[in-house]
PDB file of C-alpha atoms in Angstrom:
ATOM      1  CA  GLN A   1      18.758 -59.548 -46.473  1.00  0.00           C
ATOM      2  CA  LYS A   2      18.707 -59.614 -42.526  1.00  0.00           C
ATOM      3  CA  GLU A   3      15.814 -61.730 -41.484  1.00  0.00           C
ATOM      4  CA  VAL A   4      13.908 -59.340 -39.860  1.00  0.00           C
ATOM      5  CA  GLU A   5      13.520 -55.356 -40.834  1.00  0.00           C
ATOM      6  CA  GLN A   6      13.010 -52.773 -39.401  1.00  0.00           C
ATOM      7  CA  ASP A   7      12.767 -48.967 -39.808  1.00  0.00           C
ATOM      8  CA  PRO A   8      15.388 -47.805 -36.764  1.00  0.00           C
ATOM      9  CA  GLY A   9      13.814 -44.327 -37.467  1.00  0.00           C
ATOM     10  CA  PRO A  10      13.829 -42.026 -35.043  1.00  0.00           C
ATOM     11  CA  LEU A  11      10.144 -41.412 -35.107  1.00  0.00           C
ATOM     12  CA  SER A  12       9.020 -38.814 -33.838  1.00  0.00           C
ATOM     13  CA  VAL A  13       5.182 -37.973 -33.450  1.00  0.00           C
ATOM     14  CA  PRO A  14       2.795 -35.131 -31.478  1.00  0.00           C
ATOM     15  CA  GLU A  15       1.836 -36.421 -28.040  1.00  0.00           C
ATOM     16  CA  GLY A  16      -2.110 -38.092 -27.913  1.00  0.00           C
ATOM     17  CA  ALA A  17      -1.528 -39.612 -32.411  1.00  0.00           C
ATOM     18  CA  ILE A  18      -1.604 -42.860 -33.322  1.00  0.00           C
ATOM     19  CA  VAL A  19       1.678 -44.731 -33.736  1.00  0.00           C
ATOM     20  CA  SER A  20       2.348 -47.622 -36.855  1.00  0.00           C
ATOM     21  CA  LEU A  21       5.033 -49.259 -35.821  1.00  0.00           C
ATOM     22  CA  ASN A  22       6.111 -52.281 -38.359  1.00  0.00           C
ATOM     23  CA  CYS A  23       8.596 -54.971 -38.915  1.00  0.00           C
ATOM     24  CA  THR A  24       8.984 -57.415 -42.243  1.00  0.00           C
ATOM     25  CA  TYR A  25      10.578 -60.760 -42.031  1.00  0.00           C
ATOM     26  CA  SER A  26      11.735 -62.824 -44.846  1.00  0.00           C
ATOM     27  CA  ASN A  27      11.889 -66.552 -43.062  1.00  0.00           C
ATOM     28  CA  SER A  28       7.566 -68.109 -43.337  1.00  0.00           C
ATOM     29  CA  ALA A  29       9.163 -70.541 -40.585  1.00  0.00           C
ATOM     30  CA  PHE A  30       8.198 -67.965 -38.035  1.00  0.00           C
ATOM     31  CA  GLN A  31       4.975 -68.288 -35.871  1.00  0.00           C
ATOM     32  CA  TYR A  32       5.286 -66.039 -32.893  1.00  0.00           C
ATOM     33  CA  PHE A  33       5.650 -62.938 -33.098  1.00  0.00           C
ATOM     34  CA  MET A  34       6.751 -60.596 -30.009  1.00  0.00           C
ATOM     35  CA  TRP A  35       7.236 -56.855 -29.583  1.00  0.00           C
ATOM     36  CA  TYR A  36       9.624 -55.281 -27.152  1.00  0.00           C
ATOM     37  CA  ARG A  37      10.316 -52.046 -25.363  1.00  0.00           C
ATOM     38  CA  GLN A  38      13.517 -50.916 -24.640  1.00  0.00           C
ATOM     39  CA  TYR A  39      14.259 -47.524 -22.523  1.00  0.00           C
ATOM     40  CA  SER A  40      17.540 -46.508 -22.605  1.00  0.00           C
ATOM     41  CA  ARG A  41      20.009 -48.172 -20.769  1.00  0.00           C
ATOM     42  CA  LYS A  42      17.519 -50.567 -19.779  1.00  0.00           C
ATOM     43  CA  GLY A  43      16.314 -54.177 -20.493  1.00  0.00           C
ATOM     44  CA  PRO A  44      14.104 -54.984 -23.397  1.00  0.00           C
ATOM     45  CA  GLU A  45      10.361 -55.034 -21.691  1.00  0.00           C
ATOM     46  CA  LEU A  46       8.195 -57.182 -23.574  1.00  0.00           C
ATOM     47  CA  LEU A  47       4.805 -55.420 -24.621  1.00  0.00           C
ATOM     48  CA  MET A  48       3.014 -58.406 -26.627  1.00  0.00           C
ATOM     49  CA  TYR A  49       3.239 -61.358 -27.932  1.00  0.00           C
ATOM     50  CA  THR A  50       1.060 -62.927 -30.537  1.00  0.00           C
ATOM     51  CA  TYR A  51       0.851 -66.628 -32.065  1.00  0.00           C
ATOM     52  CA  SER A  52       0.311 -66.459 -36.185  1.00  0.00           C
ATOM     53  CA  SER A  53      -2.066 -64.015 -37.745  1.00  0.00           C
ATOM     54  CA  GLY A  54      -5.216 -61.886 -36.665  1.00  0.00           C
ATOM     55  CA  ASN A  55      -4.718 -59.180 -34.425  1.00  0.00           C
ATOM     56  CA  LYS A  56      -4.242 -58.881 -30.418  1.00  0.00           C
ATOM     57  CA  GLU A  57      -5.451 -55.971 -28.185  1.00  0.00           C
ATOM     58  CA  ASP A  58      -3.916 -54.893 -25.193  1.00  0.00           C
ATOM     59  CA  GLY A  59      -4.723 -51.175 -23.678  1.00  0.00           C
ATOM     60  CA  ARG A  60      -2.982 -48.673 -25.820  1.00  0.00           C
ATOM     61  CA  PHE A  61      -1.557 -50.980 -27.799  1.00  0.00           C
ATOM     62  CA  THR A  62      -3.106 -53.597 -30.808  1.00  0.00           C
ATOM     63  CA  ALA A  63      -0.161 -56.522 -32.352  1.00  0.00           C
ATOM     64  CA  GLN A  64      -1.241 -56.935 -35.999  1.00  0.00           C
ATOM     65  CA  VAL A  65       0.298 -60.234 -38.035  1.00  0.00           C
ATOM     66  CA  ASP A  66      -0.419 -60.891 -41.511  1.00  0.00           C
ATOM     67  CA  LYS A  67       1.780 -64.137 -42.395  1.00  0.00           C
ATOM     68  CA  SER A  68       1.083 -63.629 -46.196  1.00  0.00           C
ATOM     69  CA  SER A  69       2.366 -60.496 -46.467  1.00  0.00           C
ATOM     70  CA  LYS A  70       4.976 -61.453 -43.749  1.00  0.00           C
ATOM     71  CA  TYR A  71       4.574 -58.210 -41.575  1.00  0.00           C
ATOM     72  CA  ILE A  72       3.731 -57.550 -38.158  1.00  0.00           C
ATOM     73  CA  SER A  73       2.824 -54.349 -36.712  1.00  0.00           C
ATOM     74  CA  LEU A  74       2.370 -52.438 -33.959  1.00  0.00           C
ATOM     75  CA  PHE A  75      -0.305 -49.613 -32.812  1.00  0.00           C
ATOM     76  CA  ILE A  76      -0.044 -47.136 -30.102  1.00  0.00           C
ATOM     77  CA  ARG A  77      -2.859 -45.494 -29.439  1.00  0.00           C
ATOM     78  CA  ASP A  78      -3.446 -42.032 -27.776  1.00  0.00           C
ATOM     79  CA  SER A  79       0.454 -41.815 -27.434  1.00  0.00           C
ATOM     80  CA  GLN A  80       2.282 -40.216 -24.378  1.00  0.00           C
ATOM     81  CA  PRO A  81       5.559 -38.836 -24.159  1.00  0.00           C
ATOM     82  CA  SER A  82       6.415 -41.928 -21.359  1.00  0.00           C
ATOM     83  CA  ASP A  83       6.145 -43.944 -24.755  1.00  0.00           C
ATOM     84  CA  SER A  84       9.230 -42.214 -25.569  1.00  0.00           C
ATOM     85  CA  ALA A  85      11.251 -45.277 -26.018  1.00  0.00           C
ATOM     86  CA  THR A  86      12.809 -48.092 -28.494  1.00  0.00           C
ATOM     87  CA  TYR A  87      10.428 -50.495 -29.746  1.00  0.00           C
ATOM     88  CA  LEU A  88      11.803 -53.847 -30.594  1.00  0.00           C
ATOM     89  CA  CYS A  89      10.058 -56.691 -32.978  1.00  0.00           C
ATOM     90  CA  ALA A  90      11.030 -60.062 -32.342  1.00  0.00           C
ATOM     91  CA  MET A  91      10.074 -63.196 -33.495  1.00  0.00           C
ATOM     92  CA  ILE A  92      10.973 -67.439 -33.411  1.00  0.00           C
ATOM     93  CA  TYR A  93       9.353 -70.333 -34.970  1.00  0.00           C
ATOM     94  CA  ARG A  94       8.376 -73.550 -32.814  1.00  0.00           C
ATOM     95  CA  GLY A  95      10.844 -75.312 -31.139  1.00  0.00           C
ATOM     96  CA  GLY A  96      12.783 -71.841 -31.235  1.00  0.00           C
ATOM     97  CA  ALA A  97      16.219 -73.583 -31.458  1.00  0.00           C
ATOM     98  CA  ASP A  98      18.078 -70.662 -32.527  1.00  0.00           C
ATOM     99  CA  GLY A  99      16.257 -68.611 -30.191  1.00  0.00           C
ATOM    100  CA  LEU A 100      14.533 -64.890 -30.655  1.00  0.00           C
ATOM    101  CA  THR A 101      15.332 -63.129 -33.810  1.00  0.00           C
ATOM    102  CA  PHE A 102      14.891 -59.364 -33.348  1.00  0.00           C
ATOM    103  CA  GLY A 103      14.797 -56.312 -35.882  1.00  0.00           C
ATOM    104  CA  LYS A 104      17.244 -53.433 -35.204  1.00  0.00           C
ATOM    105  CA  GLY A 105      14.605 -51.132 -33.565  1.00  0.00           C
ATOM    106  CA  THR A 106      12.826 -47.732 -34.110  1.00  0.00           C
ATOM    107  CA  HIS A 107      13.188 -44.778 -31.843  1.00  0.00           C
ATOM    108  CA  LEU A 108      10.462 -43.552 -31.220  1.00  0.00           C
ATOM    109  CA  ILE A 109       9.911 -39.962 -29.816  1.00  0.00           C
ATOM    110  CA  ILE A 110       6.271 -38.680 -28.345  1.00  0.00           C
ATOM    111  CA  GLN A 111       6.634 -34.561 -28.563  1.00  0.00           C
ATOM    112  CA  PRO A 112       5.092 -32.940 -25.544  1.00  0.00           C
TER     113      PRO A 112
ATOM    114  CA  LYS B   1       7.172 -61.261  -7.788  1.00  0.00           C
ATOM    115  CA  ALA B   2      11.021 -60.445  -8.043  1.00  0.00           C
ATOM    116  CA  GLY B   3      12.147 -59.976 -12.587  1.00  0.00           C
ATOM    117  CA  VAL B   4      15.232 -61.124 -13.793  1.00  0.00           C
ATOM    118  CA  THR B   5      18.390 -60.386 -12.101  1.00  0.00           C
ATOM    119  CA  GLN B   6      21.993 -59.872 -13.720  1.00  0.00           C
ATOM    120  CA  THR B   7      25.047 -58.631 -11.891  1.00  0.00           C
ATOM    121  CA  PRO B   8      27.337 -56.991 -12.328  1.00  0.00           C
ATOM    122  CA  ARG B   9      25.405 -54.089 -14.241  1.00  0.00           C
ATOM    123  CA  TYR B  10      28.874 -52.759 -15.279  1.00  0.00           C
ATOM    124  CA  LEU B  11      32.589 -54.078 -15.763  1.00  0.00           C
ATOM    125  CA  ILE B  12      35.247 -52.768 -17.629  1.00  0.00           C
ATOM    126  CA  LYS B  13      38.144 -55.220 -18.427  1.00  0.00           C
ATOM    127  CA  THR B  14      41.371 -56.038 -20.759  1.00  0.00           C
ATOM    128  CA  ARG B  15      41.994 -57.554 -24.111  1.00  0.00           C
ATOM    129  CA  GLY B  16      42.623 -60.681 -23.303  1.00  0.00           C
ATOM    130  CA  GLN B  17      41.027 -61.648 -20.526  1.00  0.00           C
ATOM    131  CA  GLN B  18      37.856 -63.525 -19.006  1.00  0.00           C
ATOM    132  CA  VAL B  19      34.849 -62.435 -17.700  1.00  0.00           C
ATOM    133  CA  THR B  20      31.434 -64.221 -16.037  1.00  0.00           C
ATOM    134  CA  LEU B  21      28.420 -62.746 -15.542  1.00  0.00           C
ATOM    135  CA  SER B  22      25.391 -64.263 -13.513  1.00  0.00           C
ATOM    136  CA  CYS B  23      21.912 -63.958 -14.188  1.00  0.00           C
ATOM    137  CA  SER B  24      18.974 -64.819 -11.895  1.00  0.00           C
ATOM    138  CA  PRO B  25      16.037 -66.102 -13.725  1.00  0.00           C
ATOM    139  CA  ILE B  26      11.884 -65.170 -12.474  1.00  0.00           C
ATOM    140  CA  SER B  27      11.137 -68.021  -9.608  1.00  0.00           C
ATOM    141  CA  GLY B  28       9.706 -70.673 -11.193  1.00  0.00           C
ATOM    142  CA  HIS B  29      11.866 -70.254 -14.744  1.00  0.00           C
ATOM    143  CA  ARG B  30      13.357 -72.692 -16.094  1.00  0.00           C
ATOM    144  CA  SER B  31      15.089 -71.900 -18.932  1.00  0.00           C
ATOM    145  CA  VAL B  32      17.419 -68.765 -19.165  1.00  0.00           C
ATOM    146  CA  SER B  33      19.251 -67.260 -22.618  1.00  0.00           C
ATOM    147  CA  TRP B  34      21.744 -64.985 -23.497  1.00  0.00           C
ATOM    148  CA  TYR B  35      21.990 -62.188 -26.419  1.00  0.00           C
ATOM    149  CA  GLN B  36      24.534 -59.368 -27.003  1.00  0.00           C
ATOM    150  CA  GLN B  37      23.364 -56.775 -28.057  1.00  0.00           C
ATOM    151  CA  THR B  38      25.415 -53.928 -29.877  1.00  0.00           C
ATOM    152  CA  PRO B  39      24.302 -50.650 -31.793  1.00  0.00           C
ATOM    153  CA  GLY B  40      25.572 -52.827 -35.056  1.00  0.00           C
ATOM    154  CA  GLN B  41      24.142 -56.632 -35.041  1.00  0.00           C
ATOM    155  CA  GLY B  42      21.160 -55.358 -32.904  1.00  0.00           C
ATOM    156  CA  LEU B  43      20.519 -58.393 -30.535  1.00  0.00           C
ATOM    157  CA  GLN B  44      21.503 -61.613 -31.393  1.00  0.00           C
ATOM    158  CA  PHE B  45      21.141 -65.058 -29.215  1.00  0.00           C
ATOM    159  CA  LEU B  46      24.070 -66.638 -27.693  1.00  0.00           C
ATOM    160  CA  PHE B  47      22.570 -69.437 -25.965  1.00  0.00           C
ATOM    161  CA  GLU B  48      19.717 -71.340 -23.959  1.00  0.00           C
ATOM    162  CA  TYR B  49      19.939 -73.058 -20.558  1.00  0.00           C
ATOM    163  CA  PHE B  50      16.866 -75.339 -19.555  1.00  0.00           C
ATOM    164  CA  SER B  51      17.487 -77.478 -16.981  1.00  0.00           C
ATOM    165  CA  GLU B  52      20.814 -77.211 -16.519  1.00  0.00           C
ATOM    166  CA  THR B  53      21.411 -78.456 -19.998  1.00  0.00           C
ATOM    167  CA  GLN B  54      22.421 -76.316 -23.654  1.00  0.00           C
ATOM    168  CA  ARG B  55      19.406 -76.356 -25.767  1.00  0.00           C
ATOM    169  CA  ASN B  56      20.392 -73.828 -28.179  1.00  0.00           C
ATOM    170  CA  LYS B  57      23.065 -71.875 -29.349  1.00  0.00           C
ATOM    171  CA  GLY B  58      23.575 -68.920 -31.807  1.00  0.00           C
ATOM    172  CA  ASN B  59      26.664 -68.507 -34.373  1.00  0.00           C
ATOM    173  CA  PHE B  60      29.653 -67.180 -31.260  1.00  0.00           C
ATOM    174  CA  PRO B  61      33.112 -68.622 -31.372  1.00  0.00           C
ATOM    175  CA  GLY B  62      34.166 -70.899 -28.975  1.00  0.00           C
ATOM    176  CA  ARG B  63      35.123 -68.247 -26.516  1.00  0.00           C
ATOM    177  CA  PHE B  64      31.665 -68.051 -25.324  1.00  0.00           C
ATOM    178  CA  SER B  65      29.899 -70.458 -22.987  1.00  0.00           C
ATOM    179  CA  GLY B  66      27.596 -70.521 -19.779  1.00  0.00           C
ATOM    180  CA  ARG B  67      26.249 -73.112 -17.368  1.00  0.00           C
ATOM    181  CA  GLN B  68      23.098 -73.332 -16.004  1.00  0.00           C
ATOM    182  CA  PHE B  69      22.658 -74.397 -11.755  1.00  0.00           C
ATOM    183  CA  SER B  70      20.187 -76.559 -10.513  1.00  0.00           C
ATOM    184  CA  ASN B  71      18.462 -73.503  -9.028  1.00  0.00           C
ATOM    185  CA  SER B  72      18.228 -71.852 -12.322  1.00  0.00           C
ATOM    186  CA  ARG B  73      21.047 -69.166 -12.180  1.00  0.00           C
ATOM    187  CA  SER B  74      23.324 -69.067 -14.996  1.00  0.00           C
ATOM    188  CA  GLU B  75      26.281 -67.405 -15.664  1.00  0.00           C
ATOM    189  CA  MET B  76      27.823 -66.734 -19.120  1.00  0.00           C
ATOM    190  CA  ASN B  77      31.534 -66.556 -19.974  1.00  0.00           C
ATOM    191  CA  VAL B  78      33.994 -65.124 -22.300  1.00  0.00           C
ATOM    192  CA  SER B  79      37.020 -65.947 -22.244  1.00  0.00           C
ATOM    193  CA  THR B  80      40.542 -64.351 -24.055  1.00  0.00           C
ATOM    194  CA  LEU B  81      38.182 -60.622 -24.500  1.00  0.00           C
ATOM    195  CA  GLU B  82      38.445 -58.634 -27.922  1.00  0.00           C
ATOM    196  CA  LEU B  83      37.650 -55.087 -28.068  1.00  0.00           C
ATOM    197  CA  GLY B  84      34.572 -56.379 -30.327  1.00  0.00           C
ATOM    198  CA  ASP B  85      33.201 -57.954 -27.630  1.00  0.00           C
ATOM    199  CA  SER B  86      31.949 -54.901 -25.760  1.00  0.00           C
ATOM    200  CA  ALA B  87      28.196 -54.814 -25.178  1.00  0.00           C
ATOM    201  CA  LEU B  88      25.086 -54.992 -23.530  1.00  0.00           C
ATOM    202  CA  TYR B  89      24.375 -58.612 -22.686  1.00  0.00           C
ATOM    203  CA  LEU B  90      20.849 -59.913 -21.326  1.00  0.00           C
ATOM    204  CA  CYS B  91      19.688 -62.295 -20.424  1.00  0.00           C
ATOM    205  CA  ALA B  92      15.931 -63.629 -20.465  1.00  0.00           C
ATOM    206  CA  SER B  93      14.098 -66.619 -18.690  1.00  0.00           C
ATOM    207  CA  SER B  94      11.352 -67.909 -19.758  1.00  0.00           C
ATOM    208  CA  LEU B  95       8.894 -70.816 -18.236  1.00  0.00           C
ATOM    209  CA  ALA B  96       9.673 -73.453 -21.218  1.00  0.00           C
ATOM    210  CA  THR B  97      12.205 -73.213 -24.053  1.00  0.00           C
ATOM    211  CA  SER B  98       9.751 -72.116 -26.447  1.00  0.00           C
ATOM    212  CA  ASN B  99      11.064 -68.605 -25.940  1.00  0.00           C
ATOM    213  CA  THR B 100       7.468 -66.917 -26.742  1.00  0.00           C
ATOM    214  CA  GLU B 101       6.957 -65.028 -22.882  1.00  0.00           C
ATOM    215  CA  ALA B 102      10.529 -64.056 -22.423  1.00  0.00           C
ATOM    216  CA  PHE B 103      11.749 -61.865 -19.674  1.00  0.00           C
ATOM    217  CA  PHE B 104      14.885 -59.935 -19.757  1.00  0.00           C
ATOM    218  CA  GLY B 105      17.074 -58.464 -17.069  1.00  0.00           C
ATOM    219  CA  GLN B 106      18.307 -54.747 -17.165  1.00  0.00           C
ATOM    220  CA  GLY B 107      21.660 -56.286 -18.785  1.00  0.00           C
ATOM    221  CA  THR B 108      25.173 -55.960 -18.068  1.00  0.00           C
ATOM    222  CA  ARG B 109      27.161 -53.317 -19.938  1.00  0.00           C
ATOM    223  CA  LEU B 110      30.668 -54.936 -20.273  1.00  0.00           C
ATOM    224  CA  THR B 111      33.334 -52.583 -21.661  1.00  0.00           C
ATOM    225  CA  VAL B 112      36.698 -53.858 -23.210  1.00  0.00           C
ATOM    226  CA  VAL B 113      40.045 -52.149 -23.301  1.00  0.00           C
TER     227      VAL B 113
END
């Protein structure tokens, strides 16, 4: 079993829809959770990070962490074609000895 | 504010050769981490440097090594290249060692033939 599971997609939705991206993890020691967006031939871009359980909102993006279920989500409201990219979840435990552990990424397509 | 700069962007090397990749972190960031990204394995942690010292290392063979200079710039070296080393190598910089806000460069695309 992989430490972090993420559906690779592709996930295709119409412009303006609410997008839900998810990851599950097995290591309960993870304490910090991040979402990255990666366009083709580019490096990952940090979108949001959260600590422990709860919600965090930034513009059209909301990150949600449920540590009891070992489940994290990223919601994108009013999705735009420019949001089409691969979204990677990442997590790290306090001290970060093993660096960031990433999901494989979900390929998102927003149809105009 | 300049981002993380990686050079070169693309490299083609032959099996058995060695290669050195360079990373300049964001000004003021002292931690530099390296990751390998492949379609099959995704992003995997190679190692982290902080204040010129290797702090952590991922599960990669000794052919993969790195160093960090006093100005926080970092280099990664891969010796005796294998076909399986073909990947996108990404460098991430952060203020401290926890990597909670790690900013990535564009990466170096290495192709081994």
